[in-house]
mmCIF file of C-alpha atoms in Angstrom:
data_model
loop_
_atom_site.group_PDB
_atom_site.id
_atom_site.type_symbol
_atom_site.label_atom_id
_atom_site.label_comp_id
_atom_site.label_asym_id
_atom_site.label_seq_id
_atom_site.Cartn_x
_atom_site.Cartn_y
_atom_site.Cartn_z
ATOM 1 C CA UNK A 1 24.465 -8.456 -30.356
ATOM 2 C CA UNK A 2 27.298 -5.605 -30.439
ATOM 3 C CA UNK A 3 29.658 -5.897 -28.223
ATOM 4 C CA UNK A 4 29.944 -2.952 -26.506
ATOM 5 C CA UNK A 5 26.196 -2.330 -25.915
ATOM 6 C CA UNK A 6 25.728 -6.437 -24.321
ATOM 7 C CA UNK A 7 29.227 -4.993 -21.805
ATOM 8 C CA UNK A 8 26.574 -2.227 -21.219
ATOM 9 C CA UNK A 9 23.978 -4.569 -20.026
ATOM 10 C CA UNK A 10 26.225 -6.909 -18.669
ATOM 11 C CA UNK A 11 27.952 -3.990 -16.439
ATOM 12 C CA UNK A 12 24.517 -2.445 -15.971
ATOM 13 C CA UNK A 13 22.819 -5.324 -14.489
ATOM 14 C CA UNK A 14 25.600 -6.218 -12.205
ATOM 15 C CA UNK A 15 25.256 -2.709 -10.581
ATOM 16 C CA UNK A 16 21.728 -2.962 -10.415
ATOM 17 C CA UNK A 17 22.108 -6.780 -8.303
ATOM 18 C CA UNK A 18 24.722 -4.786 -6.244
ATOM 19 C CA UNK A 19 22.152 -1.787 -5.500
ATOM 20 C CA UNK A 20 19.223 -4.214 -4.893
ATOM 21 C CA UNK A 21 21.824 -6.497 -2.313
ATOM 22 C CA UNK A 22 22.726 -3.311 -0.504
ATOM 23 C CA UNK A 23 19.649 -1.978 -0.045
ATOM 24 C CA UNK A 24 18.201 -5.104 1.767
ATOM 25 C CA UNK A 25 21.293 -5.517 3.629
ATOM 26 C CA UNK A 26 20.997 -1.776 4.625
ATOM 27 C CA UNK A 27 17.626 -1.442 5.303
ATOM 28 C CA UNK A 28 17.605 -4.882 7.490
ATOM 29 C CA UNK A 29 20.349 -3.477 9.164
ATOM 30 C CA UNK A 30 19.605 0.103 9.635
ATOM 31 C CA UNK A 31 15.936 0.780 8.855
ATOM 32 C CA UNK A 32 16.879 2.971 6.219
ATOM 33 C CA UNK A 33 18.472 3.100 2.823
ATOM 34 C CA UNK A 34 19.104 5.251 -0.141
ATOM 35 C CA UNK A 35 17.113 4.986 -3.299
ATOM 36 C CA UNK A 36 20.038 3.113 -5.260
ATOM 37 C CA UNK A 37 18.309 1.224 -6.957
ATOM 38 C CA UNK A 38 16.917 3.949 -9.165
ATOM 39 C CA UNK A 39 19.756 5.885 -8.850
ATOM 40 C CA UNK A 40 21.290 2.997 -10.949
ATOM 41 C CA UNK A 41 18.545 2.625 -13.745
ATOM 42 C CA UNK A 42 18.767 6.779 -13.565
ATOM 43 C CA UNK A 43 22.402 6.556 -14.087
ATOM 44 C CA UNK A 44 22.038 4.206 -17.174
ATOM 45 C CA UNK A 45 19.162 5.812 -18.582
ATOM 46 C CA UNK A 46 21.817 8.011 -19.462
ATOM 47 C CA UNK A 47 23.420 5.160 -21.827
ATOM 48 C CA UNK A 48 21.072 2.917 -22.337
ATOM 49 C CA UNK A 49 19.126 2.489 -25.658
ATOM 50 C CA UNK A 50 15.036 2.404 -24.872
ATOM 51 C CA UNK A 51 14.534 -1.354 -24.740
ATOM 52 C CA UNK A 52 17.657 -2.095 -22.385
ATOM 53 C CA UNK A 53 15.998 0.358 -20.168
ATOM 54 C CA UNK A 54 12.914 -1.565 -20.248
ATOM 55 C CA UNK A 55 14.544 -4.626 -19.291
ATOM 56 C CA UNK A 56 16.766 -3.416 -16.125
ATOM 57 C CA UNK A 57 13.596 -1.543 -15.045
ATOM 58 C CA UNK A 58 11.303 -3.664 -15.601
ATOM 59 C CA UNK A 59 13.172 -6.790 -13.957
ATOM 60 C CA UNK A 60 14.050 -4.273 -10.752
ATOM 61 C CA UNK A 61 10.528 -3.621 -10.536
ATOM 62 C CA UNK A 62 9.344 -7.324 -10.872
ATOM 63 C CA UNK A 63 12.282 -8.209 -7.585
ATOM 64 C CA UNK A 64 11.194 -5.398 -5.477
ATOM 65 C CA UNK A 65 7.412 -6.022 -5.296
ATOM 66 C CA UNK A 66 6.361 -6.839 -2.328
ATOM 67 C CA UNK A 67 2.545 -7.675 -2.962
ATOM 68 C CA UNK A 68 0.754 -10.029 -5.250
ATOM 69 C CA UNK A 69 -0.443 -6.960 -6.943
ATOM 70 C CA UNK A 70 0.724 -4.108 -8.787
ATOM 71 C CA UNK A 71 1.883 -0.778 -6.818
ATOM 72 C CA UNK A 72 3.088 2.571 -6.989
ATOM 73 C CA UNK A 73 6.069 2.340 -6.242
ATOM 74 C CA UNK A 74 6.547 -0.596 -8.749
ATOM 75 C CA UNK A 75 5.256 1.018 -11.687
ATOM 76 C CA UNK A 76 7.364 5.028 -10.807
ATOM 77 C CA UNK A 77 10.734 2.332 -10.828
ATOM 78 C CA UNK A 78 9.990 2.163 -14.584
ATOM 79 C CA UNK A 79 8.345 4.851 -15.755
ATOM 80 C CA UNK A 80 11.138 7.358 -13.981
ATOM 81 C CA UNK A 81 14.062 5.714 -16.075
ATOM 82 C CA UNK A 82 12.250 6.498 -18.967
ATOM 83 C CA UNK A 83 11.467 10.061 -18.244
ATOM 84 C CA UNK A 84 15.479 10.085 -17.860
ATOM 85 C CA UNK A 85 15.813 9.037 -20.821
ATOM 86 C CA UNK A 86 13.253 11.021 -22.712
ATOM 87 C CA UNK A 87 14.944 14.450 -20.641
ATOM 88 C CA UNK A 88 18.172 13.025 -21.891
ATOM 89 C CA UNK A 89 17.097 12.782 -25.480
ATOM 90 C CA UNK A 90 15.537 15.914 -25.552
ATOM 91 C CA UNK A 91 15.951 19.020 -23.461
ATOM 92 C CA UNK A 92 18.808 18.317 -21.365
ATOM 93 C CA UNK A 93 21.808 20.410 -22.438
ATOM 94 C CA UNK A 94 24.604 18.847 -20.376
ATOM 95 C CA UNK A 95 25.641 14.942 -19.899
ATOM 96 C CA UNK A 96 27.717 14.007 -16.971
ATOM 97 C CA UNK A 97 27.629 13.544 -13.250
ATOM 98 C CA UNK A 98 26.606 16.226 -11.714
ATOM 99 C CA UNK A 99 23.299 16.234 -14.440
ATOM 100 C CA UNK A 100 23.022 12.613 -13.168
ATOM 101 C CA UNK A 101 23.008 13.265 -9.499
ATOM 102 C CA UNK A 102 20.713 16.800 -10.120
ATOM 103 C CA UNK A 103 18.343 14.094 -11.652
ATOM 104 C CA UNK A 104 18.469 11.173 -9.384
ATOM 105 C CA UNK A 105 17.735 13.694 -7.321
ATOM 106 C CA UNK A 106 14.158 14.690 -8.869
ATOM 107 C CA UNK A 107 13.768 11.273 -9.559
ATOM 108 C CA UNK A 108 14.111 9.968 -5.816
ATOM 109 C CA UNK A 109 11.763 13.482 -4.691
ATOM 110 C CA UNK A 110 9.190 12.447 -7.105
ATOM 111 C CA UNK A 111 9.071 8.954 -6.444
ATOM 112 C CA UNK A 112 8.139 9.796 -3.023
ATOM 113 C CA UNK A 113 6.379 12.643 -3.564
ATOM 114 C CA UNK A 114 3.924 10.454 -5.701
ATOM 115 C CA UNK A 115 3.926 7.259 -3.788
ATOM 116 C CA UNK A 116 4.053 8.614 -0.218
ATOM 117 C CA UNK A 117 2.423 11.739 -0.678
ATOM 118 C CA UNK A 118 2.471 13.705 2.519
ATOM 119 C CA UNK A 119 3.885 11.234 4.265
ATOM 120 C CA UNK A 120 7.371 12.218 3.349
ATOM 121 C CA UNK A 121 7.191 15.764 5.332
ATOM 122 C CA UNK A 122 7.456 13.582 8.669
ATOM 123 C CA UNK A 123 11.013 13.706 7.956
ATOM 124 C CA UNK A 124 12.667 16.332 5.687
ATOM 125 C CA UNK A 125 15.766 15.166 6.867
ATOM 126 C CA UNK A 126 15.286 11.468 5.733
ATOM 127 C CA UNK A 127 14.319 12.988 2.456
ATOM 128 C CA UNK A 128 17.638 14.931 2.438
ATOM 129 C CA UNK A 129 20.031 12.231 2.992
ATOM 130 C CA UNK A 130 18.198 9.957 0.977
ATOM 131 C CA UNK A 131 17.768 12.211 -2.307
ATOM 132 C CA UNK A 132 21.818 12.682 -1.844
ATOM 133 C CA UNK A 133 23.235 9.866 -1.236
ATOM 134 C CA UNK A 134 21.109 8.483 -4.077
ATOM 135 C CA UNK A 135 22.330 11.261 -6.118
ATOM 136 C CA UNK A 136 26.288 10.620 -5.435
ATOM 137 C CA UNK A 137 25.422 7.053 -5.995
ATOM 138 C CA UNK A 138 24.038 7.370 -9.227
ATOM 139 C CA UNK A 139 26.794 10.103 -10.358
ATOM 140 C CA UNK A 140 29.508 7.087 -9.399
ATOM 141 C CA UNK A 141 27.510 4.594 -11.320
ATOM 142 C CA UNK A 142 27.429 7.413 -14.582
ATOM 143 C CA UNK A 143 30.748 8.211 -13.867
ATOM 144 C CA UNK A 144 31.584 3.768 -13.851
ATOM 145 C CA UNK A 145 30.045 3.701 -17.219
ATOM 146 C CA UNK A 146 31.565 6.734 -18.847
ATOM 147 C CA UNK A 147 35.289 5.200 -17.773
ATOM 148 C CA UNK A 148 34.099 1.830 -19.416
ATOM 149 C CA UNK A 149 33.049 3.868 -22.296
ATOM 150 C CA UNK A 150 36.760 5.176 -23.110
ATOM 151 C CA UNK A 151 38.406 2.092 -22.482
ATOM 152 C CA UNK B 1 21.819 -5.744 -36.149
ATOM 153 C CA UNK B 2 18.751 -8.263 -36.591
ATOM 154 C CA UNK B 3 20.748 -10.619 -33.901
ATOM 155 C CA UNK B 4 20.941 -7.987 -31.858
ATOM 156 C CA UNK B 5 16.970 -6.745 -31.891
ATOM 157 C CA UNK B 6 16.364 -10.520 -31.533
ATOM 158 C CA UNK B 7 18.200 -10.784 -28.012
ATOM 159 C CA UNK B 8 16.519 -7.567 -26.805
ATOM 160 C CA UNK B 9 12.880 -8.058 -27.611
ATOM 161 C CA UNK B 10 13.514 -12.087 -26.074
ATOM 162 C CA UNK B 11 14.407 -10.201 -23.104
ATOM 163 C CA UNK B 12 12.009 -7.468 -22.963
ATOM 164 C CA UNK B 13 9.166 -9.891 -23.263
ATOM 165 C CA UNK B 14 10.628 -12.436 -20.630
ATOM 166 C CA UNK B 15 10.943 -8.997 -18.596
ATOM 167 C CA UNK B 16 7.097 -7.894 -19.113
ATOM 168 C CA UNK B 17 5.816 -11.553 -18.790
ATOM 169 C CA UNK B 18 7.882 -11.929 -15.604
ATOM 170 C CA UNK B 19 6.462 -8.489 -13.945
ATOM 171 C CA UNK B 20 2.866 -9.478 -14.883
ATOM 172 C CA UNK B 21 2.368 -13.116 -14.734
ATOM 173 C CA UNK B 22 4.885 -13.948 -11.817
ATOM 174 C CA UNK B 23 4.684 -11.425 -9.411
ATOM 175 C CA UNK B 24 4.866 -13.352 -6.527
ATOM 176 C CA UNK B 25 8.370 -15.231 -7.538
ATOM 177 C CA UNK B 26 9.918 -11.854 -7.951
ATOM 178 C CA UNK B 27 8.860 -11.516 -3.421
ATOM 179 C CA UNK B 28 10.209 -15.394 -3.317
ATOM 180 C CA UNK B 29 13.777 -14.441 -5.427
ATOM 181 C CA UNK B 30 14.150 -11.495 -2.973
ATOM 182 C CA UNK B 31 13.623 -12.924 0.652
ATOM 183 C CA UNK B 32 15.764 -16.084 -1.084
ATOM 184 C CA UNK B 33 18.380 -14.080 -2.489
ATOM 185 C CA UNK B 34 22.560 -15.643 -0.967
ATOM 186 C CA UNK B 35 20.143 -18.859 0.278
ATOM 187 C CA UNK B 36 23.131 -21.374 0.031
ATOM 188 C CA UNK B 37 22.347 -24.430 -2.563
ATOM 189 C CA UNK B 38 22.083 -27.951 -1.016
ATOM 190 C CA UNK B 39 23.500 -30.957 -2.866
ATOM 191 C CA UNK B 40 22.567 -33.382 -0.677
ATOM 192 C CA UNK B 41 20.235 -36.565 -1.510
ATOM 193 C CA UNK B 42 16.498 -35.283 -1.912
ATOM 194 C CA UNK B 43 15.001 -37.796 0.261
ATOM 195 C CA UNK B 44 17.335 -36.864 3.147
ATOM 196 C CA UNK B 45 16.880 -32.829 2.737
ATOM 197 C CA UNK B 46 12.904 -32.753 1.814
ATOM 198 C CA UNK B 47 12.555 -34.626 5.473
ATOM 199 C CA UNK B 48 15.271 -32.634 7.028
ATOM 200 C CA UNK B 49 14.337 -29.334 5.894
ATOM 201 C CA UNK B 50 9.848 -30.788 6.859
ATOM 202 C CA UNK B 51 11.984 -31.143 10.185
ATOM 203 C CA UNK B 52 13.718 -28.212 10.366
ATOM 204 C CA UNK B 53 10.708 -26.082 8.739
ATOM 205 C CA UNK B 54 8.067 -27.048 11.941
ATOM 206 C CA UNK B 55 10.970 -26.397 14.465
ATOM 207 C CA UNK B 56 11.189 -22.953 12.466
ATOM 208 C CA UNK B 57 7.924 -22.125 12.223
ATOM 209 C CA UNK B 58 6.232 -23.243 15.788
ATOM 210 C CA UNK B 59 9.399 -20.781 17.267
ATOM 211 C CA UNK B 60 8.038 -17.999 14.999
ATOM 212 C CA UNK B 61 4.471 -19.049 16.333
ATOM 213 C CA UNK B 62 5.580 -18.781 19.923
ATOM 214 C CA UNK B 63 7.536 -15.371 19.625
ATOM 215 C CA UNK B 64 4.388 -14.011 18.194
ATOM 216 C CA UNK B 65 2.362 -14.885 20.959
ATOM 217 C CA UNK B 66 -0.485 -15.605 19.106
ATOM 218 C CA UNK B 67 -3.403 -16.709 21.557
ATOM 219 C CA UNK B 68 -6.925 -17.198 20.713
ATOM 220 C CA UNK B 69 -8.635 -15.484 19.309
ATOM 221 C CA UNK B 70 -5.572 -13.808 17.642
ATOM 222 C CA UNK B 71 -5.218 -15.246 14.179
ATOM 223 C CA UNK B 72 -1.206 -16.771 13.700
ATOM 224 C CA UNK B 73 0.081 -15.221 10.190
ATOM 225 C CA UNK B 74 3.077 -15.688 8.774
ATOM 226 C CA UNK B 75 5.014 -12.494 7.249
ATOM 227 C CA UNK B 76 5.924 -12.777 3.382
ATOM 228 C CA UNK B 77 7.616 -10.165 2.206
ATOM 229 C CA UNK B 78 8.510 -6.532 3.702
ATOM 230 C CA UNK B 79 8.408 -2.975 1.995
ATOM 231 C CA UNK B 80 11.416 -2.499 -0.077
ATOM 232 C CA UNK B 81 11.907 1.416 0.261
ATOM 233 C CA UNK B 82 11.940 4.185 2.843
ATOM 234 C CA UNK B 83 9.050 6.333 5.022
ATOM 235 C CA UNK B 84 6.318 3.178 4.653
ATOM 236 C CA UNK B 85 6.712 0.488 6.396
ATOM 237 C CA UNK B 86 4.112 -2.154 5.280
ATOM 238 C CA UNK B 87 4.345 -6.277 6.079
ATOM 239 C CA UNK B 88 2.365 -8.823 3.350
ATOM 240 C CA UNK B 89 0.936 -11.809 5.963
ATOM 241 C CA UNK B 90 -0.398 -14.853 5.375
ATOM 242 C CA UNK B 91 -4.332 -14.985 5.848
ATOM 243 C CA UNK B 92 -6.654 -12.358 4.030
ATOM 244 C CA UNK B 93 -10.017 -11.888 3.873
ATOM 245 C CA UNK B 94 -10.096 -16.350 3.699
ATOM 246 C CA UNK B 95 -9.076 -16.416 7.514
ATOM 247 C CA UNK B 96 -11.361 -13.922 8.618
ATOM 248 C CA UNK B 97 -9.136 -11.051 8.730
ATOM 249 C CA UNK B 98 -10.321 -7.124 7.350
ATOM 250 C CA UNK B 99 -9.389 -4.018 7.622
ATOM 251 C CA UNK B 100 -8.818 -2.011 11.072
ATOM 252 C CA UNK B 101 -7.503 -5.156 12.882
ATOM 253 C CA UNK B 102 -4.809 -4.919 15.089
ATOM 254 C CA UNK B 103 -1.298 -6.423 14.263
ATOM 255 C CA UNK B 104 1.127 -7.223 17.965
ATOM 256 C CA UNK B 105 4.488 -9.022 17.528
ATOM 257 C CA UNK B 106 5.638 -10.489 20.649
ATOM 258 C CA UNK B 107 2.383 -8.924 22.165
ATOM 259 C CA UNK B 108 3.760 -5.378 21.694
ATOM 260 C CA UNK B 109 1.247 -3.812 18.908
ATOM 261 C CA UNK B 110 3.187 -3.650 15.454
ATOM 262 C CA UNK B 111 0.290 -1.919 13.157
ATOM 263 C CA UNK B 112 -3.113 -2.377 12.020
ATOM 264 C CA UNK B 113 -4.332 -4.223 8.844
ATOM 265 C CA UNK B 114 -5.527 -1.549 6.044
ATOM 266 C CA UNK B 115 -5.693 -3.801 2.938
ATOM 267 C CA UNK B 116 -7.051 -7.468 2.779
ATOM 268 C CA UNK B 117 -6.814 -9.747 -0.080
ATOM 269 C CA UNK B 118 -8.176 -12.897 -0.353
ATOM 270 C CA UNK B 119 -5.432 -14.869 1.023
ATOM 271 C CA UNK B 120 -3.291 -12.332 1.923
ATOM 272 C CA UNK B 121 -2.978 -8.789 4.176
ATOM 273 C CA UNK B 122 -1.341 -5.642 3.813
ATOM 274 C CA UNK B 123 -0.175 -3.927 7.373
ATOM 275 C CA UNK B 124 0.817 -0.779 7.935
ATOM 276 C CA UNK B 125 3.312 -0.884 11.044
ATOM 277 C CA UNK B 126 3.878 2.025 13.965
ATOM 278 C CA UNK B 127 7.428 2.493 11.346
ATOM 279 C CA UNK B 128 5.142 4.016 8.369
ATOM 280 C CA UNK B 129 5.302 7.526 8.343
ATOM 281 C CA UNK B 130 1.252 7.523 7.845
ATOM 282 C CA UNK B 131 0.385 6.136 10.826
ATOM 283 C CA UNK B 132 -0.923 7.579 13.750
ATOM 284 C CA UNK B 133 -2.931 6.756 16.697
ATOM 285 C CA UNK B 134 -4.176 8.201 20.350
ATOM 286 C CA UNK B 135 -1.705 6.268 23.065
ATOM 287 C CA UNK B 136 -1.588 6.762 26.991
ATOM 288 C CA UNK B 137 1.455 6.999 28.648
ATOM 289 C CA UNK B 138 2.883 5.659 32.459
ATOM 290 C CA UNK B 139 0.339 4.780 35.386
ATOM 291 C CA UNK B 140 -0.834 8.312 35.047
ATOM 292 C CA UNK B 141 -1.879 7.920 31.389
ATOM 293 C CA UNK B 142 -0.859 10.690 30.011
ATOM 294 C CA UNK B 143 -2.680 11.406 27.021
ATOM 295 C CA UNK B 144 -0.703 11.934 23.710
ATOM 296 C CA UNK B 145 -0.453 11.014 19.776
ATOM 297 C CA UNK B 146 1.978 8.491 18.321
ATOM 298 C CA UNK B 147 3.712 9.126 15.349
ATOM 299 C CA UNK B 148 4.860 6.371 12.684
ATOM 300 C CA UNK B 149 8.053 6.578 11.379
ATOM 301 C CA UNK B 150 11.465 4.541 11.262
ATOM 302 C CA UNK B 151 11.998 6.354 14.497
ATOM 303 C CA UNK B 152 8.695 6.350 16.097
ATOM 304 C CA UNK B 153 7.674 9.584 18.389
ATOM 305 C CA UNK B 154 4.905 10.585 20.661
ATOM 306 C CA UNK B 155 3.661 14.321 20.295
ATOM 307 C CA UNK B 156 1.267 16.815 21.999
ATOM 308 C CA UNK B 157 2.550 15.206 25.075
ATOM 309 C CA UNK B 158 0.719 18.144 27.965
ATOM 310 C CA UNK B 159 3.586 20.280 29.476
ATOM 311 C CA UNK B 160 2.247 19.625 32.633
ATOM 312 C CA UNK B 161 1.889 15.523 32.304
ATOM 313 C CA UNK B 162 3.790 13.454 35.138
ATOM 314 C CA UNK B 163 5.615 11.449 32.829
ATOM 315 C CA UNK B 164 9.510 10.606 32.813
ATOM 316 C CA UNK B 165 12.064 8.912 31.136
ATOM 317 C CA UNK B 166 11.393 5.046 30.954
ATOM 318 C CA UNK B 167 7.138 4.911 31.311
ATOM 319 C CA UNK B 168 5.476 2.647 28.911
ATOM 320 C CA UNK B 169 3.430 3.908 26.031
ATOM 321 C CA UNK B 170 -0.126 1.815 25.410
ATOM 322 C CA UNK B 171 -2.595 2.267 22.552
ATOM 323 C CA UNK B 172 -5.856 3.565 23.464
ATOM 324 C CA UNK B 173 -6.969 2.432 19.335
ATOM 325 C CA UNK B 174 -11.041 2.525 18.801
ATOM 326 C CA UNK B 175 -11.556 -1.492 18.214
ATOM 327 C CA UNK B 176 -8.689 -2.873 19.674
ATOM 328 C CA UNK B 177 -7.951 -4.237 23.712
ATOM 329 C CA UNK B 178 -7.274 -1.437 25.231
ATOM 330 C CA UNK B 179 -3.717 -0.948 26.696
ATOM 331 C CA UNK B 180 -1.805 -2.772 24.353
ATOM 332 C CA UNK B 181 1.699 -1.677 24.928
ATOM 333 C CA UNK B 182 3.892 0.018 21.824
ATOM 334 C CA UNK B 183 7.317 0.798 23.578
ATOM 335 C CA UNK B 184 8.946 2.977 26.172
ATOM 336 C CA UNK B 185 9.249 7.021 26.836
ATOM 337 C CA UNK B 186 13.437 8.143 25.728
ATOM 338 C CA UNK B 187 13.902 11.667 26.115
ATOM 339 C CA UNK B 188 11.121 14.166 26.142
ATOM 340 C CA UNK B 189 11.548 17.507 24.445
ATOM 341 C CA UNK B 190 9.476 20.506 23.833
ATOM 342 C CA UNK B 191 8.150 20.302 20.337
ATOM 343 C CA UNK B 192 8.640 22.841 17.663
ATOM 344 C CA UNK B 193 5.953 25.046 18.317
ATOM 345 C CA UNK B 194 6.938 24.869 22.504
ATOM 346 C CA UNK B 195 3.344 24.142 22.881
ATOM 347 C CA UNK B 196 3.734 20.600 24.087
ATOM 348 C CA UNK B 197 6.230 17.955 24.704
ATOM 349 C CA UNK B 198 7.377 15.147 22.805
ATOM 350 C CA UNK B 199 9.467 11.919 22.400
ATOM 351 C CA UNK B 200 11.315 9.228 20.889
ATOM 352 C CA UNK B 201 10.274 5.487 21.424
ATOM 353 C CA UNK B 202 11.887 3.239 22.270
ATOM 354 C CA UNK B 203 10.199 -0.034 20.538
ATOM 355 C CA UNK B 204 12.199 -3.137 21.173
ATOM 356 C CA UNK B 205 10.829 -4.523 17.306
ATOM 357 C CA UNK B 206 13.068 -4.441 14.622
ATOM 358 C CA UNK B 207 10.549 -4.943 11.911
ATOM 359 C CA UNK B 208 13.229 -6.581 9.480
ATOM 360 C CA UNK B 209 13.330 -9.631 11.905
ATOM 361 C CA UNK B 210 9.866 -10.347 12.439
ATOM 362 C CA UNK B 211 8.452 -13.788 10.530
ATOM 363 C CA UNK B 212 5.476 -14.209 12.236
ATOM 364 C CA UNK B 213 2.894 -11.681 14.020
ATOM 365 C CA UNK B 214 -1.061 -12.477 15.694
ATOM 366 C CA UNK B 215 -3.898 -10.299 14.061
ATOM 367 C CA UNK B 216 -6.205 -9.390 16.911
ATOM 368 C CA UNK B 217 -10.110 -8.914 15.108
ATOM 369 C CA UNK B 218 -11.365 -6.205 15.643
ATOM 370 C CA UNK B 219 -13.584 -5.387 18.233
ATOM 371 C CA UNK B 220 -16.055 -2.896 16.440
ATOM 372 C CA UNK B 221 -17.935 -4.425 13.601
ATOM 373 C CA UNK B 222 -17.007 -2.296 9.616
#
């Protein structure tokens, strides 16, 4: 396996265990939390090649479900990487952080637009904070892997 | 190249196989995740941690409260993002639970069951943003409508109800004992529209912390 793309894994699954420890911590602590975990797999669907995708996804999906059966939720953690990643390879004209946090943005809106429906204008506010901290978080993440990149 | 593709598609398929066929170890890795590893002898730790496991779980049982004919579940595994707020018990449809019944922690009401399994339940707690429910508030039982969220709220409080600062807030929920109490009156405030009042609660549950809970059955039959 190349080199550089296994430090991309590597690097990429380490920030995804960090994102999935915080948010428990977080959310244990606080009763809220930002959407880092897909802010991560948003921010390296912007490097990653289809299948690595598939794996980060797919193994944050499998640790966050909290049922014996399939859910929403689970199955938008995969399928929004790869919409990144299909934007990415086709339409989208710029690639840094600010089109990272833009798009973790979206992401995080759609995600609970689709799995909470409604739900979510309780609290616009929540929404807010949420969509942009997951945002910043994902443009530090891009940002992580674009340094690695040069070096 | 071909090394490479290898290593991938071993890890794609251990991915996929994982998310379908072992769901339920991906909930166990999570609520075990920073466990610390024992290397003690096995005979000594499996009795230890039988030992330590009843002491564990009869104090869960007890700050549950779970009295007859409230069924004793355990809680498995809570919802991992924001705006629901949704506990997987112990039980299902095997142990007589189904949907509608009514969920108390501590005998404070937590939520209501809205999807049973076989040996499992789904409840949605009074910290989902969906939920909502008529409630009653102080002796004078002032009529009003709870709202879920991580900060719960009761709304279309009357502006002329005699209700202050500190009054208890009880569920008046078709199927369930009636009074069951949800959490205290903070600050009241006129709502948005100035029509009517409304409030923060102040529910002394932290739903992160709660192992164990007592599913009342509902009173009406489905």
């Amino acid at each position: 396996m190349n080199t550089f793309r296994l430090r991309h894994m590597i690097v990429g699954f380490l920030c995804l265990s960090i994102a999935l420890l915080l948010s428990w911590l977080m959310r244990g602590a606080a009763g809220w939390m930002p959407d880092i975990v897909l802010a991560t797999l948003v921010a390296f669907a912007f490097y990653g090649k289809l299948s690595d995708i598939f794996v980060l996804s797919g193994f944050a999906a499998w640790i966050s479900n909290w049922t014996d059966m399939f859910q929403a939720e689970t199955i938008l953690l995969v399928v929004l990487p790869f919409a990144v990643f299909g934007l990415r390879k086709t339409i989208l004209p710029f690639k840094n952080p600010f089109s990272v946090l833009l798009l973790t943005v979206g992401c995080v809106m759609a995600f609970y637009a689709i799995a909470v429906g409604r739900g979510v204008l309780s609290d616009p506010w929540m929404l807010a904070r949420t969509a942009m901290l997951s945002g910043l978080w994902g443009a530090f993440v891009y940002a992580f892997f674009s340094r690695m990149e040069i070096q | 190249m071909r090394r490479e593709s290898y290593t991938i598609g071993i890890l794609c398929v251990a991915v996929a196989f994982a998310v379908i066929f072992a769901a339920p170890l991906g909930r166990i890795m999570r609520q075990s995740f920073g466990e610390r590893a024992y290397s003690e002898g096995n005979a000594h730790i499996a009795q230890r941690t039988v030992c330590e496991t009843e002491q564990a779980l009869s104090k869960s049982l007890r700050d549950a409260r779970a009295a007859p004919p409230a069924i004793p579940a355990f809680v498995y595994s809570n919802y991992p993002f924001n705006f629901k707020d949704e506990l997987l018990i112990s039980g299902g449809a095997a142990r007589g639970m189904k949907k509608g019944d009514g969920v108390t922690a501590g005998e404070m009401l937590l939520g209501t069951i809205y999807e049973v399994f076989r040996e499992t339940a789904l409840v949605r707690t009074i910290f989902d943003a969906r939920t909502r429910f008529a409630v009653r508030i102080g002796e004078k039982g002032a009529d009003a409508l709870l709202v879920g969220g991580s900060t719960p709220r009761v709304t279309l409080i009357a502006k002329n109800a005699d209700i202050r600062e500190g009054d208890v807030i009880y569920a008046v929920y078709p199927g369930m004992p009636y009074g069951m109490p949800v959490g205290t009156l903070v600050r009241r405030v006129p709502s948005s529209d100035s029509l009517f009042d409304e409030s923060a609660i102040q529910v002394p549950l932290n739903p992160a912390d709660i192992r164990a809970v007592a599913v009342l059955p509902s009173l009406s039959s489905e």
